[in-house]
Amino acid sequence: DDRLPIASHTMFPKGFMFGASTAAYQVEGGWNADGKGMSIWDNITHVHPDFIRTYQNGDVADDSYHLYKEDVKALKAVGMQLYRFSISWPRILPNGRINQINQPGLDYYMNLIDELLANDITPIVALYHWDLPQALEDIGGWLNPDIAQYFEEYADLIFKTYGDKVKWWITINEAWSVINGYGSFAWAPALNLHGTGDYLAGHNLLRAHGKAYRLYQRKYSHFGGKLSMAFCGAMCLPASDAPEDIAAAERCYQFSFGWFAHPVFKGDYPPIMREMVDRNSKAEGRNVSRLPYFTQEEINEINGTVDWFGLNYYTSMMTKNGITGDNPSTLRDTEMIQYWDPSWPSTASDWVKVVPQGIRVLAKKVKEEYGNPLTIVTENGYSDHGDRDVDRIGYFESHLAEIRRAIYEDGCNIVGIAIWSIIDNFEWKDGYTVKFGIVEVDFNSPNKTRTLKKSAYWFQNYIAMHKLIQ
Ligand code: PNW
C-alpha cells in the first residue's frame, strides 16, 4: 500500500501534497490594468474607504498582476507542490457577461499557469473568490437568479481556455463567507440583509455551482479535471456534554459547512435547517420561507456535484443551546450561543483563536457526513502583525499533527494542504496590517520585495524531509 506511513506517524503518507493559497483581489493589484472591469471590492473600497479599518485597498496589493513570477519563485523556494489561486471574473469579463472578453486578462492567467507548470507546481484554480463584477452587482448580484447563468457562461470560457492545463477546480470559494456579504457588513457588497438576503444569495450560489459542474461534465469531461467548492466555517464544538449543547453544535455545523455541503452531496439543504427556518418564517407571519426551495430539476442539477472536498479551517467556537442574534438572522435561526474558550491563544484576527484539535473533529465529521470524500485542506493559517512568525510555525506544526491523526487514526482521505498564504496580502477589512504570509512583502518598496520568513524556512525543511524520505 503506497499510502502507508513512511517513518511513523510523524510524517505524512506518501504522495501527500504541500502547497499554498492566495486570492485574486488580495494579491493581484492592477485593478484597472489592460481593460479589467470593476469588482464589488474595487467599488466598495473606492466609494467607502472607511469600509476598510486602515483605509487601504487592493488597487496595487502585492502587484502579482505584474510580479507573478516572483510568487512562483517563492513557492518554488519553499518547495511547494500546489498553488491555489483565484481568477478575477471582471479581469476576464469586464461587465460580467460573455459579450465582452478581455484578452489581456485571459493571457495573464495563462502565463501564470504556464509558469507554475514549468516549475512542477500543480495549479488549483478557484473561479470565484469574492470579487464579483460590479456590473452584475448593479443588477442584484447573488440575489439575482440570473447570476447562475452568467456564472455558467463565465465558467464555460474558463474551462475552455485552461481546461487542458488545470485539473483541480474550485467553483466558489467559501459560499458561507460570500453570503455574509449579503447578510452582514462583513464583506462587499455589505447589504446587511440578515436572515433573508443571505439565504437568497446562498441559494443562487448553489444553483450557479450546479450549473458549472454539469457544464463541465457535458463539455469538458475529456480534460479529466476534478471540481469542488471550498467549504468553510468555524468548527462548532459543544460547550458541554449536555444533549442540548451537543445538538446546538450539530445545528451550528449544518448552518455553516452543511448549508452548502449537504446540497452538493445530497441534493438539498440539511433537514434541520429547512425545519428551523420554515418554522421561524411561519411564526413571523410569512407565507414564503426565508430559505428558498429548490425545484426538483434544480435538486437533480445540484445533487452529487463535488469530486473532492475543499476544506478551509482556521478556528473553532464553543457552542451551546440558546437564542441570540438579530431577528431574523441565520444566527437566531440556528438557536445557539457561541464563545471562545479563554484558554485558546489569540491571533491578529479577532475571529481566529488557535484550536488545532478542531480540524481533526471537522475532518472526521466530513468523513462521516459525506462518505469520506477525497479532501484537500484548501486554507489554514495564522495571522500576526509581522511580529509573531515563530507562533505561526507552532500553528502549522500543531495543525499538521492533527491532520496526520485524522489520516492515520480516523481514516480520513486527506491528500494535501494549501496553506493561507504564501505571501502577505490584502486581508479584507484588516487591510495590510494583519499578515498571513510565510513570505513577507515590503508594501512600501516599488517592486514589493518578497522575503522568506522563518516559517517559510520551516516549511522548506519540512517539505524537503518528506521528499527525502518518500
Ligand atoms: C478566508 N470562518 O475566509 C478567506 O478565504 C481568505 O480570503 C482570507 O484572507 C482568510 O480567510 C483569512 O481571513 C474565511 O469563519 C472567513 O471560519 C471566515 C472563516 C474562515 C475563512
XYZ file of C-alpha atoms and ligand atoms in Angstrom:
491
model
C 0.000 0.000 0.000
C 1.702 3.170 -1.136
C -0.319 5.216 1.375
C 1.330 3.530 4.357
C 3.208 5.830 6.705
C 6.851 6.077 5.789
C 8.502 6.819 9.058
C 5.905 6.612 11.828
C 3.059 8.989 12.303
C 5.358 11.976 12.495
C 5.358 12.016 8.698
C 2.571 12.244 6.141
C 1.689 9.337 3.848
C 3.471 9.027 0.525
C 2.225 11.424 -2.100
C 0.778 13.935 0.349
C 0.942 17.358 -1.362
C 2.033 20.625 0.235
C 1.090 23.980 -1.185
C -0.188 27.487 -0.580
C -3.139 29.707 -1.493
C -3.946 33.260 -2.500
C -6.959 35.062 -3.984
C -7.072 37.495 -6.901
C -8.245 40.656 -5.141
C -5.878 40.107 -2.221
C -2.676 39.868 -4.286
C -3.050 40.996 -7.893
C -3.440 44.763 -7.864
C -3.724 46.071 -11.426
C -7.292 46.952 -10.539
C -7.910 48.727 -13.872
C -4.965 47.403 -15.895
C -5.363 46.447 -19.559
C -9.154 46.569 -19.688
C -10.107 44.946 -16.367
C -13.603 45.868 -15.139
C -14.641 46.962 -11.641
C -15.341 44.370 -8.971
C -17.508 44.890 -5.888
C -14.275 45.193 -3.880
C -12.873 47.907 -6.156
C -16.177 49.677 -5.809
C -16.677 49.455 -2.060
C -13.068 50.424 -1.241
C -13.223 53.408 -3.594
C -16.684 54.667 -2.667
C -16.406 53.889 1.062
C -12.705 53.942 2.003
C -13.732 53.690 5.662
C -15.118 50.211 4.942
C -11.511 49.064 5.480
C -10.182 49.675 9.016
C -6.932 51.063 7.639
C -8.442 52.954 4.677
C -6.336 50.786 2.366
C -7.469 48.900 -0.735
C -6.356 46.272 -3.255
C -5.556 48.682 -6.099
C -1.900 47.605 -6.070
C -1.689 44.937 -3.334
C 1.278 42.585 -3.995
C 1.198 43.661 -7.653
C 1.074 39.984 -8.583
C -0.521 41.065 -11.861
C 2.980 42.167 -12.829
C 5.091 40.165 -10.367
C 3.514 36.689 -10.567
C 6.914 35.222 -11.426
C 8.154 36.376 -8.022
C 5.268 34.476 -6.405
C 6.169 31.323 -8.292
C 9.810 31.804 -7.255
C 8.727 31.992 -3.613
C 6.589 28.848 -3.946
C 9.495 27.061 -5.596
C 11.972 28.224 -2.976
C 9.816 26.710 -0.236
C 9.301 23.516 -2.242
C 5.528 23.891 -2.621
C 3.836 21.369 -4.913
C 0.419 23.082 -5.150
C -0.621 26.659 -5.761
C -4.219 27.571 -5.230
C -5.154 30.945 -6.734
C -8.361 32.528 -7.988
C -9.390 34.144 -11.250
C -10.820 37.647 -11.161
C -14.123 37.453 -13.045
C -14.069 41.161 -14.060
C -10.468 40.850 -15.303
C -11.755 38.339 -17.853
C -15.273 39.726 -18.384
C -15.238 43.454 -17.521
C -19.038 43.721 -17.346
C -19.542 40.180 -16.080
C -21.152 38.981 -19.269
C -19.683 36.898 -22.050
C -20.329 39.506 -24.781
C -17.072 41.313 -23.972
C -13.886 39.324 -23.345
C -10.694 40.971 -22.103
C -7.861 39.111 -23.824
C -5.032 40.512 -21.630
C -6.891 39.067 -18.634
C -7.011 35.622 -20.235
C -3.315 35.945 -21.101
C -2.387 36.810 -17.528
C -3.723 33.564 -16.088
C -2.307 31.537 -18.993
C 1.141 32.951 -18.222
C 0.737 32.208 -14.520
C -0.385 28.628 -15.184
C 2.486 28.056 -17.628
C 4.978 29.449 -15.127
C 3.642 27.090 -12.437
C 3.728 24.031 -14.686
C 7.264 24.878 -15.821
C 8.201 24.752 -12.129
C 6.366 21.472 -11.399
C 3.737 23.211 -9.293
C 0.167 21.970 -9.701
C -2.455 24.712 -10.020
C -5.730 24.583 -8.096
C -7.930 27.286 -9.583
C -10.935 28.982 -7.989
C -13.414 30.687 -10.317
C -14.817 32.932 -7.640
C -13.111 34.318 -4.557
C -15.473 37.211 -3.784
C -14.621 39.786 -6.485
C -17.935 39.901 -8.363
C -18.099 42.209 -11.392
C -19.745 45.418 -10.159
C -21.928 45.422 -13.297
C -23.562 42.206 -12.033
C -23.959 43.568 -8.508
C -25.773 46.538 -10.048
C -28.500 44.140 -11.187
C -28.694 42.313 -7.845
C -25.508 40.258 -7.698
C -26.006 36.904 -5.974
C -29.598 37.872 -5.145
C -30.497 37.796 -8.844
C -31.405 34.260 -10.028
C -29.955 35.060 -13.481
C -26.492 35.072 -11.961
C -26.393 31.272 -12.138
C -26.406 31.504 -15.937
C -23.887 34.357 -16.014
C -21.616 32.228 -13.840
C -22.095 29.208 -16.093
C -21.106 31.257 -19.163
C -18.028 32.610 -17.376
C -17.109 29.084 -16.243
C -17.502 27.829 -19.818
C -14.901 30.303 -21.057
C -12.504 29.459 -18.223
C -12.801 25.673 -18.644
C -12.385 26.006 -22.412
C -9.307 28.233 -22.072
C -7.409 26.454 -19.300
C -9.038 23.008 -19.116
C -6.155 21.131 -20.691
C -3.708 22.524 -18.117
C -5.761 22.727 -14.905
C -7.072 19.542 -13.285
C -8.176 20.852 -9.901
C -11.039 23.346 -9.845
C -12.970 25.204 -7.161
C -16.144 26.911 -8.372
C -16.969 29.060 -5.344
C -14.554 29.817 -2.525
C -16.436 29.791 0.758
C -20.059 30.320 -0.162
C -20.613 30.750 3.576
C -18.400 33.857 3.500
C -19.964 35.176 0.287
C -23.425 35.096 1.866
C -22.141 37.147 4.779
C -21.605 39.973 2.287
C -25.369 39.933 1.771
C -26.410 39.184 5.353
C -23.977 41.480 7.194
C -21.495 44.313 6.766
C -18.542 41.890 6.934
C -17.683 41.902 3.239
C -18.711 43.550 -0.027
C -21.415 44.304 -1.064
C -22.265 44.760 2.655
C -26.043 44.720 2.217
C -26.764 43.539 5.780
C -29.945 41.688 4.739
C -29.617 39.299 7.681
C -31.905 36.297 7.671
C -33.152 36.992 4.133
C -30.525 38.178 1.618
C -28.014 35.648 2.942
C -30.342 32.713 2.256
C -31.196 34.059 -1.204
C -27.532 34.569 -2.111
C -26.692 31.079 -0.853
C -29.444 29.608 -2.973
C -28.102 31.209 -6.146
C -24.515 30.277 -5.274
C -25.600 26.632 -5.120
C -27.548 26.929 -8.379
C -24.516 28.552 -10.049
C -22.200 25.829 -8.770
C -24.551 23.097 -10.015
C -24.730 24.615 -13.490
C -20.953 24.992 -13.747
C -20.454 21.372 -12.636
C -22.957 19.966 -15.160
C -21.455 22.107 -17.896
C -18.018 20.647 -17.161
C -19.447 17.126 -17.259
C -21.173 17.799 -20.600
C -18.432 19.662 -22.444
C -15.089 19.189 -20.728
C -15.018 15.797 -19.011
C -12.343 14.688 -21.531
C -9.958 17.004 -19.654
C -10.388 14.771 -16.602
C -10.496 17.612 -14.067
C -11.945 17.424 -10.563
C -14.360 20.066 -9.292
C -15.172 21.211 -5.786
C -16.331 24.098 -3.704
C -14.147 25.302 -0.843
C -16.245 24.968 2.311
C -15.713 26.974 5.461
C -16.940 27.921 8.883
C -15.595 27.940 12.380
C -15.784 24.352 13.699
C -18.573 24.140 16.287
C -17.527 22.374 19.481
C -20.213 21.543 22.072
C -19.760 23.670 25.194
C -20.685 20.719 27.455
C -21.771 17.068 27.367
C -25.391 18.131 27.798
C -27.523 16.748 24.931
C -28.910 20.223 24.166
C -25.404 21.642 23.700
C -24.371 18.700 21.531
C -27.499 19.314 19.437
C -26.674 23.039 19.221
C -23.169 22.262 17.934
C -24.694 19.941 15.342
C -27.091 22.693 14.198
C -24.144 25.081 14.043
C -22.287 22.689 11.737
C -25.325 22.225 9.485
C -25.899 26.005 9.241
C -22.276 26.602 8.122
C -20.455 23.727 6.385
C -23.694 21.783 5.947
C -25.570 24.695 4.335
C -23.504 24.183 1.169
C -22.006 20.710 1.520
C -25.326 18.934 2.194
C -26.963 20.174 -1.051
C -23.991 19.316 -3.267
C -23.554 15.861 -1.725
C -27.197 15.019 -1.052
C -29.326 17.331 -3.209
C -30.967 19.658 -0.693
C -30.476 21.725 2.454
C -29.809 19.950 5.758
C -33.223 18.883 7.135
C -32.647 20.754 10.414
C -32.023 23.989 8.506
C -35.166 23.526 6.424
C -37.182 22.860 9.577
C -35.920 25.772 11.688
C -36.088 28.471 9.005
C -39.520 27.340 7.788
C -40.833 27.296 11.351
C -39.452 30.748 12.190
C -40.661 32.216 8.899
C -44.176 30.993 9.663
C -44.020 32.376 13.202
C -43.081 35.757 11.700
C -46.309 35.674 9.673
C -44.581 34.957 6.367
C -46.225 32.761 3.770
C -42.886 32.322 1.996
C -39.980 30.712 3.844
C -36.878 32.887 4.109
C -34.947 29.789 2.979
C -35.897 29.252 -0.683
C -36.897 25.861 -2.074
C -35.136 24.117 -4.944
C -37.267 22.765 -7.782
C -36.896 19.041 -8.499
C -34.922 19.981 -11.604
C -32.534 22.076 -9.501
C -32.126 19.280 -6.973
C -31.135 16.925 -9.786
C -28.709 19.508 -11.105
C -27.056 20.168 -7.713
C -27.020 16.650 -6.264
C -23.596 14.981 -6.470
C -21.605 17.884 -7.829
C -18.322 17.641 -5.944
C -15.431 15.380 -6.863
C -13.362 16.437 -3.858
C -13.845 18.400 -0.665
C -12.038 21.746 -0.329
C -11.743 22.240 3.414
C -10.887 25.659 4.846
C -10.117 25.647 8.538
C -8.743 28.354 10.789
C -10.521 28.101 14.101
C -13.353 26.745 16.283
C -16.044 28.111 18.582
C -17.677 26.765 21.714
C -21.361 26.317 21.047
C -24.291 25.969 23.409
C -28.037 25.913 23.145
C -29.792 29.301 23.348
C -31.266 32.122 21.334
C -29.418 35.269 20.330
C -28.826 37.425 17.237
C -30.807 39.859 15.129
C -34.382 38.980 14.297
C -34.342 37.498 11.728
C -30.836 36.136 11.177
C -29.096 32.872 10.440
C -27.614 33.030 13.944
C -31.065 33.315 15.531
C -32.433 30.562 13.285
C -29.624 28.268 14.448
C -30.564 28.727 18.142
C -27.082 28.779 19.534
C -24.796 30.918 21.663
C -21.105 30.888 20.847
C -17.957 31.934 22.616
C -14.228 31.363 22.581
C -12.656 29.254 25.285
C -10.408 31.646 27.236
C -7.553 29.132 27.089
C -7.303 29.366 23.286
C -4.395 31.580 22.143
C -5.411 34.586 20.076
C -4.023 35.841 16.766
C -4.058 39.213 14.994
C -7.513 38.344 13.555
C -10.248 38.833 16.142
C -12.146 35.755 14.890
C -9.162 33.355 14.818
C -8.170 31.551 18.026
C -5.676 28.713 17.885
C -7.644 25.438 18.212
C -5.737 22.723 16.328
C -7.909 19.849 17.554
C -10.869 21.404 15.714
C -9.513 20.463 12.299
C -9.456 16.781 13.260
C -13.032 16.923 14.583
C -14.087 18.673 11.378
C -12.297 16.196 9.084
C -13.973 13.294 10.879
C -17.358 14.971 10.558
C -16.806 15.439 6.820
C -15.852 11.766 6.503
C -18.994 10.623 8.306
C -21.423 13.022 6.640
C -20.342 12.678 3.025
C -18.790 9.228 2.625
C -15.123 10.062 3.172
C -14.579 12.281 0.132
C -11.172 12.999 -1.351
C -10.134 16.060 0.650
C -7.595 18.837 0.318
C -7.240 21.400 3.078
C -7.538 24.481 0.864
C -6.858 27.085 3.575
C -5.305 27.084 7.041
C -3.198 29.849 8.500
C -2.132 32.166 11.278
C -2.179 35.963 11.362
C 0.112 38.375 13.160
C 1.206 41.991 12.827
C 4.570 40.975 11.442
C 5.730 40.162 14.965
C 4.895 36.516 15.738
C 6.170 34.391 12.913
C 7.525 31.811 15.366
C 3.985 31.306 16.661
C 2.956 30.774 13.039
C 5.337 27.807 12.932
C 3.675 26.461 16.078
C 0.267 26.909 14.499
C 1.223 24.941 11.388
C 3.039 22.195 13.276
C 0.067 21.599 15.589
C -2.488 21.645 12.774
C -0.407 19.322 10.581
C -0.160 16.940 13.547
C -3.959 16.901 13.871
C -4.305 16.309 10.121
C -1.968 13.324 10.427
C -4.125 11.965 13.256
C -7.206 12.453 11.084
C -5.489 10.424 8.354
C -3.926 7.618 10.399
C -6.319 7.285 13.311
C -9.657 8.306 11.791
C -9.045 7.143 8.218
C -9.824 10.498 6.604
C -8.951 10.732 2.918
C -6.915 13.957 3.114
C -4.335 14.126 0.337
C -2.907 17.627 0.584
C -2.880 21.074 2.103
C -2.621 24.559 0.613
C -1.867 26.929 3.463
C -3.002 30.554 3.698
C -0.906 32.192 2.483
C 2.323 32.132 0.506
C 2.670 35.956 0.730
C 1.372 38.719 2.986
C -1.590 40.296 1.207
C -4.696 42.479 1.447
C -6.566 40.966 4.391
C -10.006 42.422 3.505
C -11.313 44.708 6.276
C -7.968 44.485 8.108
C -6.032 45.881 5.146
C -2.301 45.123 5.101
C -1.694 45.287 8.841
C -2.885 41.737 9.507
C -0.467 39.316 7.875
C -0.975 35.659 6.978
C 2.044 35.116 4.702
C 5.025 32.824 5.202
C 6.776 35.248 2.853
C 6.986 38.903 3.820
C 6.095 41.585 1.296
C 7.536 45.080 1.603
C 4.460 47.053 0.554
C 6.455 50.306 0.614
C 9.029 49.196 -1.938
C 8.221 49.798 -5.618
C 8.894 46.172 -6.524
C 7.043 44.789 -3.474
C 10.108 42.827 -2.388
C 9.329 39.285 -1.201
C 11.436 37.894 1.670
C 11.123 34.404 3.146
C 10.144 34.403 6.838
C 11.322 31.803 9.363
C 8.032 29.983 8.836
C 8.883 29.675 5.123
C 12.261 28.129 6.000
C 10.497 25.819 8.445
C 8.178 24.638 5.652
C 11.127 24.322 3.303
C 12.791 21.875 5.700
C 9.569 20.071 6.478
C 8.745 19.511 2.805
C 12.344 18.649 1.921
C 12.346 15.968 4.642
C 9.200 14.432 3.181
C 10.656 14.428 -0.322
C 13.836 12.837 1.008
C 12.066 10.003 2.793
C 9.407 9.448 0.165
C -10.801 33.120 4.449
N -14.622 31.280 9.280
O -12.088 33.448 4.882
C -10.706 33.699 3.038
O -10.958 32.700 2.074
C -9.442 34.418 2.720
O -9.617 35.230 1.590
C -8.986 35.215 3.926
O -7.877 36.017 3.665
C -8.723 34.243 5.045
O -9.935 33.617 5.408
C -8.170 34.903 6.303
O -9.101 35.799 6.817
C -12.664 32.875 5.987
O -15.460 31.943 9.888
C -13.667 33.565 6.619
O -14.308 30.158 9.717
C -14.329 33.039 7.689
C -13.980 31.798 8.167
C -12.988 31.069 7.543
C -12.335 31.615 6.468
